[in-house]
Amino acid sequence: MIDPLWGVIAVIGAGTFAWRGAFLVFGHGLRMPDLVRRGLNYVPPAVFAALVLPGLVQWQTDGTMDAARLLAGAVAAWVAWRTRATLPTLIIGMIALWALRALLPA
Amino acid sequence: MTSPRRQAFADGLRAVAPMVAAIVPFGVTAGVAGLDAGLGAALTMGMSVIVFAGASQLASIQLIDAGAAAPLVVITALIINLRMLMYSAHLAPHFQHLTAGWRSLMAYILTDQAYALTISRVMTEGGDRCSHWFYLGVALPLWGVWQLATAFGYWAGTAMPPAWELGFIVPLIFLALLMMSINSRPGVIAALVAGSLSVLGRDLPAGLGLTLASLAGIAAGVIAEGWRRD
């Protein structure tokens, strides 16, 4: 039997190609309504924030906040803000997490 | 002999080199995530080739792993990739002279990086008949390295001990993308609204919290922009 996830992937792939090709392939003269155009500006900050915060704000099994994750996230956020680059953010964020795990009481 | 085409392609390769290095851990993470979520090698690589958009791949895998309903996985992935529509609109006028085949290939390999580098070259140096070769020089290495990195992550994923907490790379990647995407006060408001609602709604079934929080954040950004104008 074919995994139904192939269907999910196919639809995401087709939809993504439609976004990418909307103007490049399908419609040269296509114009977007003003409200949509303005909304598109806020898609990246909104979606990325919604993805990232639940990963940083987490509670441990005993009900306390996972402080190491939160603090490492704050350090990485600062690095990302200053460098505007992915690689240093990943490296310093992971080092901060490991260091805080070692330093903070478990 | 250096033809203008070859020169433009080489310029693209040079411009993209540091970015290619930066996507390696991102691609490896997508492979590890596919392995951890039990997608299997075919689905993990199939998604990488068919969708070829990292942030949406990671988010989809996260949602699939959490048992989200298929429509919500699709909606969330497509919201994340909606920004490509903007890139398409911005790039299209510069490539109208090309054949439909060329433009389809360019659409399929369109990424944040390929858009950003190509549009800044067109803006600063003025577009020329060879800009599409520059675009290919940027976009093709990103495509190839992305596929290799995903495959490597899937293949090497089992060798990485859980104590390393490599899963933390996923929020770090989104954090970097978040910081790069915030360039205005309404953008900050969109991020704050979406982020806090997403934490509050994380226990909603089927990834609904993520999708609703994103939509609320986008609306908050548009509204905040209106305030500033008044």
Short mmCIF file of C-alpha atoms in Angstrom, two decimals:
data_model
loop_
_atom_site.label_atom_id
_atom_site.label_comp_id
_atom_site.label_asym_id
_atom_site.label_seq_id
_atom_site.Cartn_x
_atom_site.Cartn_y
_atom_site.Cartn_z
CA MET A 1 0.00 0.00 0.00
CA ILE A 2 1.21 3.49 -0.81
CA ASP A 3 1.78 5.69 2.25
CA PRO A 4 -0.88 8.43 2.37
CA LEU A 5 1.88 10.87 3.33
CA TRP A 6 2.92 10.84 -0.36
CA GLY A 7 -0.38 12.61 -1.02
CA VAL A 8 0.39 15.25 1.61
CA ILE A 9 3.86 15.79 0.13
CA ALA A 10 2.47 15.98 -3.43
CA VAL A 11 -0.08 18.64 -2.45
CA ILE A 12 2.52 20.69 -0.54
CA GLY A 13 4.88 20.37 -3.51
CA ALA A 14 2.22 21.43 -6.03
CA GLY A 15 1.10 24.34 -3.84
CA THR A 16 4.66 25.51 -3.28
CA PHE A 17 5.35 25.35 -7.03
CA ALA A 18 2.19 27.40 -7.56
CA TRP A 19 3.51 30.11 -5.19
CA ARG A 20 6.93 30.06 -6.83
CA GLY A 21 5.55 30.07 -10.34
CA ALA A 22 2.60 32.42 -9.76
CA PHE A 23 4.34 35.30 -11.49
CA LEU A 24 7.42 33.64 -12.97
CA VAL A 25 5.51 30.97 -14.92
CA PHE A 26 1.76 31.49 -14.90
CA GLY A 27 0.87 35.16 -14.98
CA HIS A 28 3.10 38.02 -16.02
CA GLY A 29 0.46 40.68 -15.58
CA LEU A 30 -1.03 39.15 -12.43
CA ARG A 31 -1.58 41.73 -9.71
CA MET A 32 -2.19 41.02 -6.03
CA PRO A 33 -4.82 42.86 -3.99
CA ASP A 34 -3.19 45.48 -1.78
CA LEU A 35 -4.26 43.81 1.48
CA VAL A 36 -2.71 40.47 0.42
CA ARG A 37 0.50 42.19 -0.61
CA ARG A 38 0.76 43.89 2.77
CA GLY A 39 -0.07 40.68 4.62
CA LEU A 40 2.69 38.79 2.79
CA ASN A 41 5.27 41.05 4.48
CA TYR A 42 4.31 39.62 7.85
CA VAL A 43 4.20 35.96 6.87
CA PRO A 44 7.87 35.31 7.70
CA PRO A 45 8.02 36.97 11.18
CA ALA A 46 4.65 35.55 12.24
CA VAL A 47 5.21 31.99 11.05
CA PHE A 48 8.80 31.73 12.25
CA ALA A 49 7.90 33.14 15.69
CA ALA A 50 5.01 30.67 15.96
CA LEU A 51 7.40 27.85 15.08
CA VAL A 52 10.23 28.87 17.36
CA LEU A 53 8.68 29.94 20.67
CA PRO A 54 7.05 26.63 21.68
CA GLY A 55 10.48 25.05 21.13
CA LEU A 56 12.14 27.47 23.56
CA VAL A 57 9.45 27.78 26.24
CA GLN A 58 9.13 24.25 27.58
CA TRP A 59 8.23 22.75 30.90
CA GLN A 60 10.02 19.74 32.35
CA THR A 61 8.28 16.66 33.71
CA ASP A 62 8.34 18.09 37.26
CA GLY A 63 6.48 21.22 36.11
CA THR A 64 9.40 23.65 36.24
CA MET A 65 10.48 25.70 33.23
CA ASP A 66 13.33 24.24 31.17
CA ALA A 67 15.66 27.18 31.94
CA ALA A 68 18.56 25.89 29.84
CA ARG A 69 16.47 25.87 26.65
CA LEU A 70 15.05 29.32 27.36
CA LEU A 71 18.43 30.91 28.18
CA ALA A 72 20.21 29.21 25.29
CA GLY A 73 17.40 30.48 23.07
CA ALA A 74 17.92 34.02 24.38
CA VAL A 75 21.67 33.83 23.69
CA ALA A 76 21.02 32.48 20.17
CA ALA A 77 18.42 35.20 19.55
CA TRP A 78 21.00 37.84 20.43
CA VAL A 79 23.60 36.24 18.13
CA ALA A 80 21.05 35.97 15.31
CA TRP A 81 20.09 39.61 15.78
CA ARG A 82 23.69 40.84 15.70
CA THR A 83 25.07 38.60 12.95
CA ARG A 84 21.93 38.07 10.84
CA ALA A 85 23.45 34.71 9.86
CA THR A 86 22.37 31.12 10.41
CA LEU A 87 25.66 29.34 11.04
CA PRO A 88 26.93 31.32 14.10
CA THR A 89 23.42 31.19 15.57
CA LEU A 90 23.37 27.38 15.36
CA ILE A 91 26.88 26.92 16.70
CA ILE A 92 26.65 29.36 19.63
CA GLY A 93 23.09 28.27 20.46
CA MET A 94 24.10 24.61 20.74
CA ILE A 95 27.21 25.43 22.78
CA ALA A 96 25.07 27.60 25.11
CA LEU A 97 22.59 24.74 25.58
CA TRP A 98 25.31 22.21 26.43
CA ALA A 99 27.05 24.67 28.79
CA LEU A 100 23.82 25.54 30.59
CA ARG A 101 22.89 21.86 30.92
CA ALA A 102 26.25 21.28 32.60
CA LEU A 103 26.02 24.35 34.86
CA LEU A 104 22.39 24.48 35.90
CA PRO A 105 21.04 22.04 38.53
CA ALA A 106 19.08 19.33 36.73
CA MET B 1 37.16 32.03 -23.68
CA THR B 2 34.83 33.52 -21.15
CA SER B 3 31.37 34.08 -22.51
CA PRO B 4 29.07 36.49 -20.62
CA ARG B 5 26.89 33.50 -19.72
CA ARG B 6 29.73 31.57 -18.18
CA GLN B 7 30.88 34.71 -16.39
CA ALA B 8 27.40 35.26 -14.91
CA PHE B 9 27.17 31.61 -13.84
CA ALA B 10 30.58 31.84 -12.14
CA ASP B 11 29.54 35.06 -10.40
CA GLY B 12 26.51 33.21 -9.05
CA LEU B 13 28.65 30.34 -7.76
CA ARG B 14 30.96 32.79 -6.00
CA ALA B 15 28.11 34.74 -4.41
CA VAL B 16 26.36 31.64 -3.06
CA ALA B 17 29.38 29.83 -1.62
CA PRO B 18 29.03 31.04 2.02
CA MET B 19 25.29 30.39 1.93
CA VAL B 20 25.82 26.85 0.72
CA ALA B 21 27.92 26.20 3.83
CA ALA B 22 25.20 27.66 6.03
CA ILE B 23 22.43 25.37 4.70
CA VAL B 24 24.36 22.16 5.44
CA PRO B 25 23.35 21.88 9.15
CA PHE B 26 19.82 22.90 8.16
CA GLY B 27 19.60 20.09 5.56
CA VAL B 28 21.19 17.57 7.92
CA THR B 29 18.54 18.52 10.50
CA ALA B 30 15.75 17.88 7.99
CA GLY B 31 17.18 14.40 7.39
CA VAL B 32 17.50 13.67 11.12
CA ALA B 33 13.95 14.94 11.68
CA GLY B 34 12.60 12.60 8.98
CA LEU B 35 14.39 9.69 10.60
CA ASP B 36 13.17 10.59 14.10
CA ALA B 37 9.57 10.99 12.93
CA GLY B 38 9.73 7.55 11.28
CA LEU B 39 9.08 8.84 7.77
CA GLY B 40 11.46 6.39 6.13
CA ALA B 41 14.18 7.18 3.61
CA ALA B 42 11.88 7.41 0.55
CA LEU B 43 9.42 9.86 2.13
CA THR B 44 12.18 11.99 3.68
CA MET B 45 14.07 12.31 0.40
CA GLY B 46 10.86 12.51 -1.63
CA MET B 47 9.76 15.49 0.43
CA SER B 48 13.18 17.11 0.02
CA VAL B 49 13.06 16.79 -3.77
CA ILE B 50 9.35 17.50 -4.32
CA VAL B 51 8.89 20.38 -1.85
CA PHE B 52 12.50 21.70 -1.65
CA ALA B 53 11.73 24.37 0.97
CA GLY B 54 13.53 23.75 4.26
CA ALA B 55 11.41 25.61 6.80
CA SER B 56 8.20 24.03 5.53
CA GLN B 57 9.81 20.57 5.41
CA LEU B 58 10.84 20.83 9.07
CA ALA B 59 7.47 22.21 10.15
CA SER B 60 5.60 19.48 8.24
CA ILE B 61 7.74 16.75 9.76
CA GLN B 62 7.17 18.27 13.22
CA LEU B 63 3.40 18.27 12.66
CA ILE B 64 3.30 14.78 11.14
CA ASP B 65 5.27 13.51 14.13
CA ALA B 66 2.74 15.18 16.48
CA GLY B 67 -0.09 13.39 14.68
CA ALA B 68 -1.57 16.47 13.00
CA ALA B 69 -4.37 16.05 10.45
CA ALA B 70 -3.25 16.12 6.80
CA PRO B 71 -5.10 19.36 5.86
CA LEU B 72 -3.37 21.25 8.68
CA VAL B 73 0.05 19.96 7.65
CA VAL B 74 -0.64 21.20 4.11
CA ILE B 75 -2.06 24.57 5.22
CA THR B 76 0.84 25.26 7.58
CA ALA B 77 3.47 24.31 4.98
CA LEU B 78 1.80 26.50 2.36
CA ILE B 79 1.57 29.48 4.75
CA ILE B 80 5.29 29.13 5.43
CA ASN B 81 6.02 29.04 1.70
CA LEU B 82 3.67 31.90 0.84
CA ARG B 83 6.62 34.29 0.86
CA MET B 84 7.74 32.62 -2.41
CA LEU B 85 4.79 34.37 -4.06
CA MET B 86 6.40 37.68 -3.21
CA TYR B 87 9.74 36.56 -4.62
CA SER B 88 8.03 35.36 -7.78
CA ALA B 89 6.32 38.73 -8.24
CA HIS B 90 9.57 40.60 -7.69
CA LEU B 91 11.70 38.46 -10.03
CA ALA B 92 9.23 37.86 -12.87
CA PRO B 93 9.59 41.19 -14.73
CA HIS B 94 13.33 40.53 -15.17
CA PHE B 95 12.86 37.13 -16.79
CA GLN B 96 9.94 37.71 -19.13
CA HIS B 97 12.08 37.13 -22.20
CA LEU B 98 12.80 33.50 -21.26
CA THR B 99 10.90 30.40 -22.41
CA ALA B 100 8.25 28.78 -20.19
CA GLY B 101 10.61 25.84 -19.62
CA TRP B 102 13.33 28.08 -18.29
CA ARG B 103 10.92 29.96 -16.06
CA SER B 104 9.47 26.69 -14.69
CA LEU B 105 12.94 25.47 -13.77
CA MET B 106 13.66 28.80 -12.09
CA ALA B 107 10.40 28.58 -10.14
CA TYR B 108 11.13 25.05 -8.92
CA ILE B 109 14.57 25.96 -7.55
CA LEU B 110 13.47 29.34 -6.11
CA THR B 111 14.73 29.83 -2.53
CA ASP B 112 15.19 32.73 -0.10
CA GLN B 113 18.89 32.88 -0.99
CA ALA B 114 18.46 32.63 -4.78
CA TYR B 115 15.87 35.41 -4.67
CA ALA B 116 17.90 37.65 -2.37
CA LEU B 117 21.18 37.39 -4.32
CA THR B 118 19.61 37.67 -7.77
CA ILE B 119 17.38 40.62 -6.95
CA SER B 120 20.24 42.54 -5.34
CA ARG B 121 22.42 41.95 -8.42
CA VAL B 122 19.64 43.06 -10.74
CA MET B 123 18.99 46.13 -8.57
CA THR B 124 22.60 47.25 -8.21
CA GLU B 125 24.12 46.27 -11.56
CA GLY B 126 20.98 46.43 -13.65
CA GLY B 127 19.49 43.32 -15.22
CA ASP B 128 21.10 41.91 -18.34
CA ARG B 129 20.31 39.07 -20.76
CA CYS B 130 22.50 36.75 -18.66
CA SER B 131 20.90 37.29 -15.24
CA HIS B 132 19.27 33.88 -15.46
CA TRP B 133 22.70 32.26 -15.66
CA PHE B 134 23.69 34.07 -12.48
CA TYR B 135 20.45 32.78 -10.93
CA LEU B 136 21.32 29.20 -11.95
CA GLY B 137 24.82 29.58 -10.50
CA VAL B 138 23.23 30.51 -7.19
CA ALA B 139 20.25 28.16 -7.12
CA LEU B 140 21.67 24.88 -8.47
CA PRO B 141 24.41 24.41 -5.81
CA LEU B 142 21.82 25.16 -3.11
CA TRP B 143 19.57 22.45 -4.55
CA GLY B 144 22.33 19.85 -4.80
CA VAL B 145 23.86 20.49 -1.38
CA TRP B 146 20.41 20.52 0.22
CA GLN B 147 19.64 17.03 -1.14
CA LEU B 148 23.04 15.67 -0.09
CA ALA B 149 22.77 17.19 3.40
CA THR B 150 19.27 15.75 3.92
CA ALA B 151 20.43 12.31 2.80
CA PHE B 152 23.46 12.52 5.08
CA GLY B 153 21.30 13.55 8.06
CA TYR B 154 18.97 10.62 7.49
CA TRP B 155 21.83 8.20 7.07
CA ALA B 156 23.91 9.47 10.03
CA GLY B 157 20.98 10.30 12.30
CA THR B 158 21.14 7.07 14.27
CA ALA B 159 24.80 7.70 15.09
CA MET B 160 24.01 10.90 16.98
CA PRO B 161 23.47 10.37 20.74
CA PRO B 162 20.25 11.85 22.21
CA ALA B 163 22.28 13.62 24.94
CA TRP B 164 23.61 16.02 22.27
CA GLU B 165 20.04 17.36 21.96
CA LEU B 166 20.52 18.02 18.25
CA GLY B 167 16.76 18.50 17.98
CA PHE B 168 17.40 21.96 19.45
CA ILE B 169 18.86 22.95 16.08
CA VAL B 170 15.31 23.12 14.68
CA PRO B 171 14.14 26.05 16.88
CA LEU B 172 17.59 27.67 16.43
CA ILE B 173 17.18 27.62 12.65
CA PHE B 174 13.75 29.19 12.86
CA LEU B 175 15.16 31.73 15.33
CA ALA B 176 17.81 32.79 12.82
CA LEU B 177 15.20 33.03 10.05
CA LEU B 178 12.93 34.99 12.41
CA MET B 179 15.58 37.57 13.27
CA MET B 180 16.50 38.01 9.60
CA SER B 181 12.85 38.49 8.66
CA ILE B 182 12.09 41.24 11.19
CA ASN B 183 12.79 44.60 9.59
CA SER B 184 10.08 46.88 10.95
CA ARG B 185 8.04 47.64 14.06
CA PRO B 186 4.87 45.97 12.68
CA GLY B 187 7.08 42.95 11.99
CA VAL B 188 8.03 42.83 15.69
CA ILE B 189 4.34 42.99 16.63
CA ALA B 190 3.46 40.21 14.16
CA ALA B 191 6.19 38.03 15.72
CA LEU B 192 5.19 38.78 19.33
CA VAL B 193 1.50 38.03 18.71
CA ALA B 194 2.15 34.85 16.72
CA GLY B 195 4.84 33.62 19.12
CA SER B 196 2.86 34.05 22.33
CA LEU B 197 -0.36 32.64 20.85
CA SER B 198 1.59 29.67 19.57
CA VAL B 199 2.91 28.91 23.08
CA LEU B 200 -0.60 29.26 24.52
CA GLY B 201 -2.14 27.10 21.79
CA ARG B 202 0.49 24.40 21.64
CA ASP B 203 -1.82 21.79 23.20
CA LEU B 204 -4.56 22.35 20.63
CA PRO B 205 -5.04 19.22 18.54
CA ALA B 206 -3.49 18.63 15.14
CA GLY B 207 -1.12 21.59 15.02
CA LEU B 208 -4.06 23.99 14.95
CA GLY B 209 -2.27 26.31 17.41
CA LEU B 210 0.62 26.96 15.00
CA THR B 211 -1.64 27.75 12.07
CA LEU B 212 -4.05 29.99 14.01
CA ALA B 213 -1.19 31.81 15.77
CA SER B 214 0.49 32.50 12.41
CA LEU B 215 -2.69 33.90 10.89
CA ALA B 216 -3.29 36.10 13.97
CA GLY B 217 0.30 37.39 13.78
CA ILE B 218 -0.05 38.27 10.07
CA ALA B 219 -3.29 40.14 10.85
CA ALA B 220 -1.63 41.95 13.78
CA GLY B 221 1.22 43.07 11.51
CA VAL B 222 -1.16 44.50 8.90
CA ILE B 223 -3.20 46.28 11.61
CA ALA B 224 -0.05 47.70 13.27
CA GLU B 225 1.10 48.98 9.89
CA GLY B 226 -2.22 50.82 9.54
CA TRP B 227 -1.76 52.52 12.94
CA ARG B 228 1.63 53.80 11.95
CA ARG B 229 0.18 55.45 8.85
CA ASP B 230 -2.51 57.35 10.75
#
